[in-house]
Amino acid sequence: MTAAPPSTDTSDRPATTHTPDRRVPAHVSDRPVAAFRGRIGRDARSGHYAVPGRYRLHLSTACPDGLRVAVTHGLLGLDARCPATFLPAVPDSPEGGHAALRSLYEASAHRYTGPAVGPVLSDDWSGRIVSTHAPDVMRDLDRRIAPGGPALYPCGAESEIEAVERMCREGIEEAAQWAGAAGEDPVTRDAAVAMLLETLRVLDRWLVDRTHLIRDEVTAADVELWVALVQLDTVHRHHLDASAVQRIADHPTLWAYARRLAAHPAFGGALDLDGIERRHHARCRGLEAAGAAVQILDWTAHAAR
């Protein structure tokens, strides 16, 4: 069964270039520019091709991209074909990366000086990095390393999944960041809250009588939305006022969907709530607001273990 994904019109989104330089996002973005963007090909002619046990994931499930990759890895059942090495919740090197990844980065790029961040897909044959771009890694896990398994990127659904990725990035993640930004002017902050609430309203209505977002079975669109909702409740609400969080919570179908997925072992089993909290406090730039006291879901109670 095919269904077009929900959409919101962002053409009326207010411009923010006039806002003062003092504004600072409440939470540092966990989506840095990828240093490596290799891909897994179909056969030996591509250089990197699928061989069981050749590739390894390095990730922290306290990081949203790491959580997305971990859920994908779990849904596809890839423990044997592509083992995962889990990193500390809080990066432990001075430049903001993981010390355990430094040798991989230096082997993959001469005189690499940037942060050694996860998630990483590495090649155990060469000792080098294939990719640090989470969306590419998720697609290659599904299409190359786990052929014949559940189709998280089903044929014909790519544009729908990309639309959901964009909606979650702009309408939830970025809107929530600016809604809780330190020093933001009230007009722009209210506009960011309005955009966030409109995105949630559209998704809430879309999910009425649906189990999953774009198909009758779980897809990568569900992974993307679920992780965005986890971040919204465990990270971003700490910088929003109580009224905004209560309005965010007032989307019962959407949060019932999040709760239902949390009970799935691949979703809830990857959830590291303590790690998310420690990572947030280590990276937080904003002031805690009243919304911190208004928890939307009891993730501990609903998460599969």
PDB file of C-alpha atoms in Angstrom, residues 14-287:
ATOM      1  CA  PRO A  14       9.757  33.943   8.563  1.00  0.00           C
ATOM      2  CA  ALA A  15      13.202  35.089   7.522  1.00  0.00           C
ATOM      3  CA  THR A  16      15.711  35.063  10.369  1.00  0.00           C
ATOM      4  CA  THR A  17      18.613  36.921   8.794  1.00  0.00           C
ATOM      5  CA  HIS A  18      17.586  40.105  10.636  1.00  0.00           C
ATOM      6  CA  THR A  19      17.978  38.564  14.072  1.00  0.00           C
ATOM      7  CA  PRO A  20      20.889  39.678  16.235  1.00  0.00           C
ATOM      8  CA  ASP A  21      24.134  37.724  16.390  1.00  0.00           C
ATOM      9  CA  ARG A  22      23.581  37.053  20.087  1.00  0.00           C
ATOM     10  CA  ARG A  23      21.116  34.245  19.318  1.00  0.00           C
ATOM     11  CA  VAL A  24      22.528  30.804  20.013  1.00  0.00           C
ATOM     12  CA  PRO A  25      20.769  27.490  19.415  1.00  0.00           C
ATOM     13  CA  ALA A  26      19.931  25.881  22.735  1.00  0.00           C
ATOM     14  CA  HIS A  27      21.459  22.609  21.597  1.00  0.00           C
ATOM     15  CA  VAL A  28      24.389  22.046  19.267  1.00  0.00           C
ATOM     16  CA  SER A  29      23.333  20.320  16.051  1.00  0.00           C
ATOM     17  CA  ASP A  30      24.306  16.653  15.916  1.00  0.00           C
ATOM     18  CA  ARG A  31      24.426  16.702  12.108  1.00  0.00           C
ATOM     19  CA  PRO A  32      27.928  17.866  11.153  1.00  0.00           C
ATOM     20  CA  VAL A  33      29.082  17.865   7.556  1.00  0.00           C
ATOM     21  CA  ALA A  34      30.193  14.318   6.716  1.00  0.00           C
ATOM     22  CA  ALA A  35      33.960  13.967   6.299  1.00  0.00           C
ATOM     23  CA  PHE A  36      33.644  10.736   4.273  1.00  0.00           C
ATOM     24  CA  ARG A  37      30.932   9.725   1.807  1.00  0.00           C
ATOM     25  CA  GLY A  38      31.928   6.402   0.302  1.00  0.00           C
ATOM     26  CA  ARG A  39      29.231   3.924  -0.717  1.00  0.00           C
ATOM     27  CA  ILE A  40      28.853   0.152  -0.781  1.00  0.00           C
ATOM     28  CA  GLY A  41      28.527  -0.986  -4.395  1.00  0.00           C
ATOM     29  CA  ARG A  42      26.962  -4.013  -6.084  1.00  0.00           C
ATOM     30  CA  ASP A  43      30.132  -5.978  -6.828  1.00  0.00           C
ATOM     31  CA  ALA A  44      33.943  -6.009  -6.690  1.00  0.00           C
ATOM     32  CA  ARG A  45      34.226  -3.399  -9.454  1.00  0.00           C
ATOM     33  CA  SER A  46      32.916  -0.776  -7.025  1.00  0.00           C
ATOM     34  CA  GLY A  47      35.793  -1.202  -4.546  1.00  0.00           C
ATOM     35  CA  HIS A  48      33.540  -1.457  -1.517  1.00  0.00           C
ATOM     36  CA  TYR A  49      31.155  -4.355  -2.007  1.00  0.00           C
ATOM     37  CA  ALA A  50      29.086  -6.416   0.398  1.00  0.00           C
ATOM     38  CA  VAL A  51      30.898  -9.258   2.147  1.00  0.00           C
ATOM     39  CA  PRO A  52      29.589 -10.620   5.468  1.00  0.00           C
ATOM     40  CA  GLY A  53      31.794  -9.425   8.324  1.00  0.00           C
ATOM     41  CA  ARG A  54      33.839  -7.003   6.212  1.00  0.00           C
ATOM     42  CA  TYR A  55      32.265  -3.805   7.523  1.00  0.00           C
ATOM     43  CA  ARG A  56      31.783  -2.463  11.025  1.00  0.00           C
ATOM     44  CA  LEU A  57      29.674   0.285  12.555  1.00  0.00           C
ATOM     45  CA  HIS A  58      30.986   2.627  15.234  1.00  0.00           C
ATOM     46  CA  LEU A  59      28.243   4.639  16.891  1.00  0.00           C
ATOM     47  CA  SER A  60      26.786   6.131  20.029  1.00  0.00           C
ATOM     48  CA  THR A  61      23.043   5.723  20.498  1.00  0.00           C
ATOM     49  CA  ALA A  62      23.032   8.937  22.559  1.00  0.00           C
ATOM     50  CA  CYS A  63      23.645  10.776  19.257  1.00  0.00           C
ATOM     51  CA  PRO A  64      20.515  11.093  17.081  1.00  0.00           C
ATOM     52  CA  ASP A  65      22.289   9.937  13.910  1.00  0.00           C
ATOM     53  CA  GLY A  66      23.842   7.079  15.862  1.00  0.00           C
ATOM     54  CA  LEU A  67      20.397   6.140  17.161  1.00  0.00           C
ATOM     55  CA  ARG A  68      18.968   6.194  13.613  1.00  0.00           C
ATOM     56  CA  VAL A  69      21.727   3.871  12.389  1.00  0.00           C
ATOM     57  CA  ALA A  70      21.386   1.587  15.431  1.00  0.00           C
ATOM     58  CA  VAL A  71      17.627   1.201  14.933  1.00  0.00           C
ATOM     59  CA  THR A  72      18.177   0.462  11.232  1.00  0.00           C
ATOM     60  CA  HIS A  73      20.872  -2.074  12.110  1.00  0.00           C
ATOM     61  CA  GLY A  74      18.511  -3.761  14.582  1.00  0.00           C
ATOM     62  CA  LEU A  75      15.547  -3.861  12.215  1.00  0.00           C
ATOM     63  CA  LEU A  76      17.714  -5.516   9.566  1.00  0.00           C
ATOM     64  CA  GLY A  77      19.228  -8.043  11.994  1.00  0.00           C
ATOM     65  CA  LEU A  78      22.821  -7.302  11.011  1.00  0.00           C
ATOM     66  CA  ASP A  79      24.739  -8.277  14.155  1.00  0.00           C
ATOM     67  CA  ALA A  80      26.630 -11.026  12.320  1.00  0.00           C
ATOM     68  CA  ARG A  81      26.966  -9.467   8.854  1.00  0.00           C
ATOM     69  CA  CYS A  82      28.004  -5.994  10.085  1.00  0.00           C
ATOM     70  CA  PRO A  83      28.911  -5.885  13.782  1.00  0.00           C
ATOM     71  CA  ALA A  84      28.563  -2.658  15.743  1.00  0.00           C
ATOM     72  CA  THR A  85      31.026  -1.114  18.189  1.00  0.00           C
ATOM     73  CA  PHE A  86      29.350   1.256  20.621  1.00  0.00           C
ATOM     74  CA  LEU A  87      30.995   4.526  21.624  1.00  0.00           C
ATOM     75  CA  PRO A  88      30.655   6.529  24.858  1.00  0.00           C
ATOM     76  CA  ALA A  89      27.634   8.826  25.090  1.00  0.00           C
ATOM     77  CA  VAL A  90      29.848  11.890  25.562  1.00  0.00           C
ATOM     78  CA  PRO A  91      32.760  12.406  23.126  1.00  0.00           C
ATOM     79  CA  ASP A  92      36.009  12.084  25.047  1.00  0.00           C
ATOM     80  CA  SER A  93      38.637  13.898  22.982  1.00  0.00           C
ATOM     81  CA  PRO A  94      39.508  17.624  23.189  1.00  0.00           C
ATOM     82  CA  GLU A  95      38.305  18.453  19.665  1.00  0.00           C
ATOM     83  CA  GLY A  96      34.844  17.050  20.386  1.00  0.00           C
ATOM     84  CA  GLY A  97      35.229  13.605  18.857  1.00  0.00           C
ATOM     85  CA  HIS A  98      35.852  10.070  20.077  1.00  0.00           C
ATOM     86  CA  ALA A  99      39.401   8.998  20.896  1.00  0.00           C
ATOM     87  CA  ALA A 100      38.591   5.449  19.771  1.00  0.00           C
ATOM     88  CA  LEU A 101      37.942   6.713  16.219  1.00  0.00           C
ATOM     89  CA  ARG A 102      41.085   8.842  15.846  1.00  0.00           C
ATOM     90  CA  SER A 103      43.225   6.096  14.275  1.00  0.00           C
ATOM     91  CA  LEU A 104      40.490   5.302  11.727  1.00  0.00           C
ATOM     92  CA  TYR A 105      40.216   8.944  10.699  1.00  0.00           C
ATOM     93  CA  GLU A 106      43.990   9.380  10.430  1.00  0.00           C
ATOM     94  CA  ALA A 107      44.305   6.201   8.351  1.00  0.00           C
ATOM     95  CA  SER A 108      41.574   7.441   6.027  1.00  0.00           C
ATOM     96  CA  ALA A 109      42.717  11.046   5.468  1.00  0.00           C
ATOM     97  CA  HIS A 110      46.311  12.290   5.552  1.00  0.00           C
ATOM     98  CA  ARG A 111      46.845  14.753   8.415  1.00  0.00           C
ATOM     99  CA  TYR A 112      43.182  14.799   9.354  1.00  0.00           C
ATOM    100  CA  THR A 113      42.666  17.493  12.005  1.00  0.00           C
ATOM    101  CA  GLY A 114      38.887  17.587  12.458  1.00  0.00           C
ATOM    102  CA  PRO A 115      36.888  15.834  15.170  1.00  0.00           C
ATOM    103  CA  ALA A 116      36.659  12.049  14.964  1.00  0.00           C
ATOM    104  CA  VAL A 117      32.884  11.795  15.234  1.00  0.00           C
ATOM    105  CA  GLY A 118      30.412   8.963  14.784  1.00  0.00           C
ATOM    106  CA  PRO A 119      28.571   7.282  13.337  1.00  0.00           C
ATOM    107  CA  VAL A 120      31.199   5.615  11.173  1.00  0.00           C
ATOM    108  CA  LEU A 121      30.980   2.711   8.730  1.00  0.00           C
ATOM    109  CA  SER A 122      34.480   1.267   8.419  1.00  0.00           C
ATOM    110  CA  ASP A 123      36.092  -1.404   6.262  1.00  0.00           C
ATOM    111  CA  ASP A 124      37.924  -3.991   8.390  1.00  0.00           C
ATOM    112  CA  TRP A 125      39.876  -5.177   5.331  1.00  0.00           C
ATOM    113  CA  SER A 126      41.588  -1.826   4.793  1.00  0.00           C
ATOM    114  CA  GLY A 127      41.248  -0.295   8.263  1.00  0.00           C
ATOM    115  CA  ARG A 128      39.723   2.806   6.710  1.00  0.00           C
ATOM    116  CA  ILE A 129      36.428   4.645   6.801  1.00  0.00           C
ATOM    117  CA  VAL A 130      33.802   4.099   4.142  1.00  0.00           C
ATOM    118  CA  SER A 131      31.311   6.735   5.261  1.00  0.00           C
ATOM    119  CA  THR A 132      30.352   9.049   8.107  1.00  0.00           C
ATOM    120  CA  HIS A 133      27.133  10.165   6.384  1.00  0.00           C
ATOM    121  CA  ALA A 134      24.292   8.523   8.312  1.00  0.00           C
ATOM    122  CA  PRO A 135      21.612   8.653   5.546  1.00  0.00           C
ATOM    123  CA  ASP A 136      23.984   6.939   3.072  1.00  0.00           C
ATOM    124  CA  VAL A 137      25.018   4.371   5.683  1.00  0.00           C
ATOM    125  CA  MET A 138      21.378   3.520   6.455  1.00  0.00           C
ATOM    126  CA  ARG A 139      20.580   3.075   2.768  1.00  0.00           C
ATOM    127  CA  ASP A 140      23.630   0.877   2.179  1.00  0.00           C
ATOM    128  CA  LEU A 141      22.830  -1.291   5.198  1.00  0.00           C
ATOM    129  CA  ASP A 142      19.373  -1.873   3.754  1.00  0.00           C
ATOM    130  CA  ARG A 143      20.183  -2.277   0.068  1.00  0.00           C
ATOM    131  CA  ARG A 144      23.667  -3.800   0.041  1.00  0.00           C
ATOM    132  CA  ILE A 145      24.492  -5.483   3.346  1.00  0.00           C
ATOM    133  CA  ALA A 146      21.026  -6.886   4.108  1.00  0.00           C
ATOM    134  CA  PRO A 147      19.523  -7.799   0.719  1.00  0.00           C
ATOM    135  CA  GLY A 148      16.456  -9.945   1.032  1.00  0.00           C
ATOM    136  CA  GLY A 149      15.610  -8.623   4.490  1.00  0.00           C
ATOM    137  CA  PRO A 150      12.817  -6.192   5.394  1.00  0.00           C
ATOM    138  CA  ALA A 151      12.799  -3.300   2.919  1.00  0.00           C
ATOM    139  CA  LEU A 152      13.273  -0.110   4.904  1.00  0.00           C
ATOM    140  CA  TYR A 153      13.693   1.788   1.616  1.00  0.00           C
ATOM    141  CA  PRO A 154      11.065   0.033  -0.507  1.00  0.00           C
ATOM    142  CA  CYS A 155      11.038   0.476  -4.249  1.00  0.00           C
ATOM    143  CA  GLY A 156       9.308   3.712  -5.226  1.00  0.00           C
ATOM    144  CA  ALA A 157       9.392   5.209  -1.722  1.00  0.00           C
ATOM    145  CA  GLU A 158      12.617   7.242  -1.918  1.00  0.00           C
ATOM    146  CA  SER A 159      10.928  10.600  -2.533  1.00  0.00           C
ATOM    147  CA  GLU A 160       8.477   9.962   0.321  1.00  0.00           C
ATOM    148  CA  ILE A 161      11.265   9.070   2.727  1.00  0.00           C
ATOM    149  CA  GLU A 162      13.279  12.136   1.688  1.00  0.00           C
ATOM    150  CA  ALA A 163      10.196  14.302   2.311  1.00  0.00           C
ATOM    151  CA  VAL A 164       9.858  12.866   5.828  1.00  0.00           C
ATOM    152  CA  GLU A 165      13.579  13.414   6.472  1.00  0.00           C
ATOM    153  CA  ARG A 166      13.212  17.052   5.409  1.00  0.00           C
ATOM    154  CA  MET A 167      10.065  17.550   7.493  1.00  0.00           C
ATOM    155  CA  CYS A 168      11.733  16.138  10.587  1.00  0.00           C
ATOM    156  CA  ARG A 169      14.905  18.152  10.058  1.00  0.00           C
ATOM    157  CA  GLU A 170      13.253  21.506   9.345  1.00  0.00           C
ATOM    158  CA  GLY A 171       9.847  21.260  10.993  1.00  0.00           C
ATOM    159  CA  ILE A 172      10.874  19.474  14.183  1.00  0.00           C
ATOM    160  CA  GLU A 173      14.630  19.575  14.820  1.00  0.00           C
ATOM    161  CA  GLU A 174      15.521  23.046  13.528  1.00  0.00           C
ATOM    162  CA  ALA A 175      12.239  24.618  14.657  1.00  0.00           C
ATOM    163  CA  ALA A 176      12.717  23.233  18.176  1.00  0.00           C
ATOM    164  CA  GLN A 177      16.326  24.443  18.292  1.00  0.00           C
ATOM    165  CA  TRP A 178      15.359  28.013  17.439  1.00  0.00           C
ATOM    166  CA  ALA A 179      12.260  27.944  19.636  1.00  0.00           C
ATOM    167  CA  GLY A 180      14.578  27.402  22.591  1.00  0.00           C
ATOM    168  CA  ALA A 181      17.450  29.579  21.378  1.00  0.00           C
ATOM    169  CA  ALA A 182      19.210  31.776  23.914  1.00  0.00           C
ATOM    170  CA  GLY A 183      18.749  35.485  23.144  1.00  0.00           C
ATOM    171  CA  GLU A 184      16.222  34.913  20.349  1.00  0.00           C
ATOM    172  CA  ASP A 185      13.663  37.688  19.850  1.00  0.00           C
ATOM    173  CA  PRO A 186      10.067  36.806  20.823  1.00  0.00           C
ATOM    174  CA  VAL A 187       8.649  37.163  17.305  1.00  0.00           C
ATOM    175  CA  THR A 188      11.069  34.697  15.752  1.00  0.00           C
ATOM    176  CA  ARG A 189      10.820  32.345  18.713  1.00  0.00           C
ATOM    177  CA  ASP A 190       7.008  32.319  18.489  1.00  0.00           C
ATOM    178  CA  ALA A 191       7.240  31.666  14.745  1.00  0.00           C
ATOM    179  CA  ALA A 192       9.551  28.696  15.389  1.00  0.00           C
ATOM    180  CA  VAL A 193       7.104  27.283  17.975  1.00  0.00           C
ATOM    181  CA  ALA A 194       4.246  27.768  15.504  1.00  0.00           C
ATOM    182  CA  MET A 195       6.157  25.921  12.778  1.00  0.00           C
ATOM    183  CA  LEU A 196       6.944  23.060  15.156  1.00  0.00           C
ATOM    184  CA  LEU A 197       3.325  22.762  16.273  1.00  0.00           C
ATOM    185  CA  GLU A 198       2.031  22.862  12.693  1.00  0.00           C
ATOM    186  CA  THR A 199       4.410  20.051  11.708  1.00  0.00           C
ATOM    187  CA  LEU A 200       3.232  17.952  14.650  1.00  0.00           C
ATOM    188  CA  ARG A 201      -0.417  18.725  13.828  1.00  0.00           C
ATOM    189  CA  VAL A 202      -0.001  17.497  10.245  1.00  0.00           C
ATOM    190  CA  LEU A 203       1.763  14.322  11.373  1.00  0.00           C
ATOM    191  CA  ASP A 204      -0.815  13.670  14.102  1.00  0.00           C
ATOM    192  CA  ARG A 205      -3.701  13.890  11.633  1.00  0.00           C
ATOM    193  CA  TRP A 206      -1.833  11.814   9.063  1.00  0.00           C
ATOM    194  CA  LEU A 207      -1.297   8.945  11.507  1.00  0.00           C
ATOM    195  CA  VAL A 208      -4.972   8.563  12.417  1.00  0.00           C
ATOM    196  CA  ASP A 209      -5.892   4.937  11.586  1.00  0.00           C
ATOM    197  CA  ARG A 210      -2.323   4.231  10.443  1.00  0.00           C
ATOM    198  CA  THR A 211       0.208   1.960  12.120  1.00  0.00           C
ATOM    199  CA  HIS A 212       3.193   3.266  10.170  1.00  0.00           C
ATOM    200  CA  LEU A 213       3.990   6.462   8.346  1.00  0.00           C
ATOM    201  CA  ILE A 214       4.102   5.676   4.611  1.00  0.00           C
ATOM    202  CA  ARG A 215       3.556   1.923   4.233  1.00  0.00           C
ATOM    203  CA  ASP A 216       1.781  -0.922   5.993  1.00  0.00           C
ATOM    204  CA  GLU A 217       5.121  -1.976   7.478  1.00  0.00           C
ATOM    205  CA  VAL A 218       7.975  -0.127   9.143  1.00  0.00           C
ATOM    206  CA  THR A 219      10.252   1.877   6.841  1.00  0.00           C
ATOM    207  CA  ALA A 220      13.125   4.330   7.217  1.00  0.00           C
ATOM    208  CA  ALA A 221      10.505   7.106   7.442  1.00  0.00           C
ATOM    209  CA  ASP A 222       9.381   5.653  10.779  1.00  0.00           C
ATOM    210  CA  VAL A 223      12.981   5.508  11.998  1.00  0.00           C
ATOM    211  CA  GLU A 224      13.485   9.180  11.097  1.00  0.00           C
ATOM    212  CA  LEU A 225      10.279  10.401  12.750  1.00  0.00           C
ATOM    213  CA  TRP A 226      10.683   8.284  15.883  1.00  0.00           C
ATOM    214  CA  VAL A 227      14.203   9.568  16.552  1.00  0.00           C
ATOM    215  CA  ALA A 228      13.021  13.163  15.977  1.00  0.00           C
ATOM    216  CA  LEU A 229      10.276  12.637  18.581  1.00  0.00           C
ATOM    217  CA  VAL A 230      12.741  11.088  21.039  1.00  0.00           C
ATOM    218  CA  GLN A 231      14.982  14.151  20.674  1.00  0.00           C
ATOM    219  CA  LEU A 232      12.050  16.523  21.017  1.00  0.00           C
ATOM    220  CA  ASP A 233      10.999  15.001  24.352  1.00  0.00           C
ATOM    221  CA  THR A 234      14.399  14.166  25.834  1.00  0.00           C
ATOM    222  CA  VAL A 235      16.449  17.162  24.638  1.00  0.00           C
ATOM    223  CA  HIS A 236      14.603  20.100  23.091  1.00  0.00           C
ATOM    224  CA  ARG A 237      11.771  20.444  25.621  1.00  0.00           C
ATOM    225  CA  HIS A 238      14.337  21.397  28.267  1.00  0.00           C
ATOM    226  CA  HIS A 239      14.627  24.805  26.583  1.00  0.00           C
ATOM    227  CA  LEU A 240      10.931  25.455  25.919  1.00  0.00           C
ATOM    228  CA  ASP A 241       8.346  26.950  28.256  1.00  0.00           C
ATOM    229  CA  ALA A 242       5.770  24.699  29.885  1.00  0.00           C
ATOM    230  CA  SER A 243       2.937  25.991  27.692  1.00  0.00           C
ATOM    231  CA  ALA A 244       4.820  25.073  24.502  1.00  0.00           C
ATOM    232  CA  VAL A 245       5.613  21.580  25.784  1.00  0.00           C
ATOM    233  CA  GLN A 246       1.998  21.012  26.807  1.00  0.00           C
ATOM    234  CA  ARG A 247       0.894  21.995  23.286  1.00  0.00           C
ATOM    235  CA  ILE A 248       3.526  19.658  21.836  1.00  0.00           C
ATOM    236  CA  ALA A 249       2.158  16.850  24.006  1.00  0.00           C
ATOM    237  CA  ASP A 250      -1.385  17.545  22.796  1.00  0.00           C
ATOM    238  CA  HIS A 251      -1.009  15.301  19.725  1.00  0.00           C
ATOM    239  CA  PRO A 252      -2.249  11.974  21.090  1.00  0.00           C
ATOM    240  CA  THR A 253      -2.071   9.952  17.881  1.00  0.00           C
ATOM    241  CA  LEU A 254       1.526  10.999  17.215  1.00  0.00           C
ATOM    242  CA  TRP A 255       2.749  10.197  20.725  1.00  0.00           C
ATOM    243  CA  ALA A 256       0.816   6.894  20.785  1.00  0.00           C
ATOM    244  CA  TYR A 257       2.723   6.033  17.585  1.00  0.00           C
ATOM    245  CA  ALA A 258       6.027   6.922  19.284  1.00  0.00           C
ATOM    246  CA  ARG A 259       5.079   4.816  22.315  1.00  0.00           C
ATOM    247  CA  ARG A 260       4.103   1.873  20.107  1.00  0.00           C
ATOM    248  CA  LEU A 261       7.418   1.916  18.245  1.00  0.00           C
ATOM    249  CA  ALA A 262       9.333   2.193  21.525  1.00  0.00           C
ATOM    250  CA  ALA A 263       7.938  -1.228  22.452  1.00  0.00           C
ATOM    251  CA  HIS A 264       9.645  -2.741  19.380  1.00  0.00           C
ATOM    252  CA  PRO A 265      13.031  -4.246  20.349  1.00  0.00           C
ATOM    253  CA  ALA A 266      14.891  -2.539  17.492  1.00  0.00           C
ATOM    254  CA  PHE A 267      13.606   0.876  18.578  1.00  0.00           C
ATOM    255  CA  GLY A 268      13.290   0.778  22.356  1.00  0.00           C
ATOM    256  CA  GLY A 269      16.181  -1.644  22.747  1.00  0.00           C
ATOM    257  CA  ALA A 270      18.539   0.958  21.248  1.00  0.00           C
ATOM    258  CA  LEU A 271      17.329   3.782  23.484  1.00  0.00           C
ATOM    259  CA  ASP A 272      19.974   5.035  25.933  1.00  0.00           C
ATOM    260  CA  LEU A 273      18.096   7.636  27.970  1.00  0.00           C
ATOM    261  CA  ASP A 274      20.896   8.149  30.475  1.00  0.00           C
ATOM    262  CA  GLY A 275      23.393   8.614  27.648  1.00  0.00           C
ATOM    263  CA  ILE A 276      21.143  11.119  25.854  1.00  0.00           C
ATOM    264  CA  GLU A 277      20.834  13.139  29.058  1.00  0.00           C
ATOM    265  CA  ARG A 278      24.591  13.145  29.682  1.00  0.00           C
ATOM    266  CA  ARG A 279      25.360  14.082  26.073  1.00  0.00           C
ATOM    267  CA  HIS A 280      22.804  16.888  26.189  1.00  0.00           C
ATOM    268  CA  HIS A 281      24.189  18.410  29.374  1.00  0.00           C
ATOM    269  CA  ALA A 282      27.735  18.186  27.998  1.00  0.00           C
ATOM    270  CA  ARG A 283      26.798  20.041  24.793  1.00  0.00           C
ATOM    271  CA  CYS A 284      24.013  22.325  25.984  1.00  0.00           C
ATOM    272  CA  ARG A 285      24.350  26.063  25.303  1.00  0.00           C
ATOM    273  CA  GLY A 286      20.940  27.234  26.468  1.00  0.00           C
ATOM    274  CA  LEU A 287      19.176  27.903  29.725  1.00  0.00           C
TER     275      LEU A 287
END
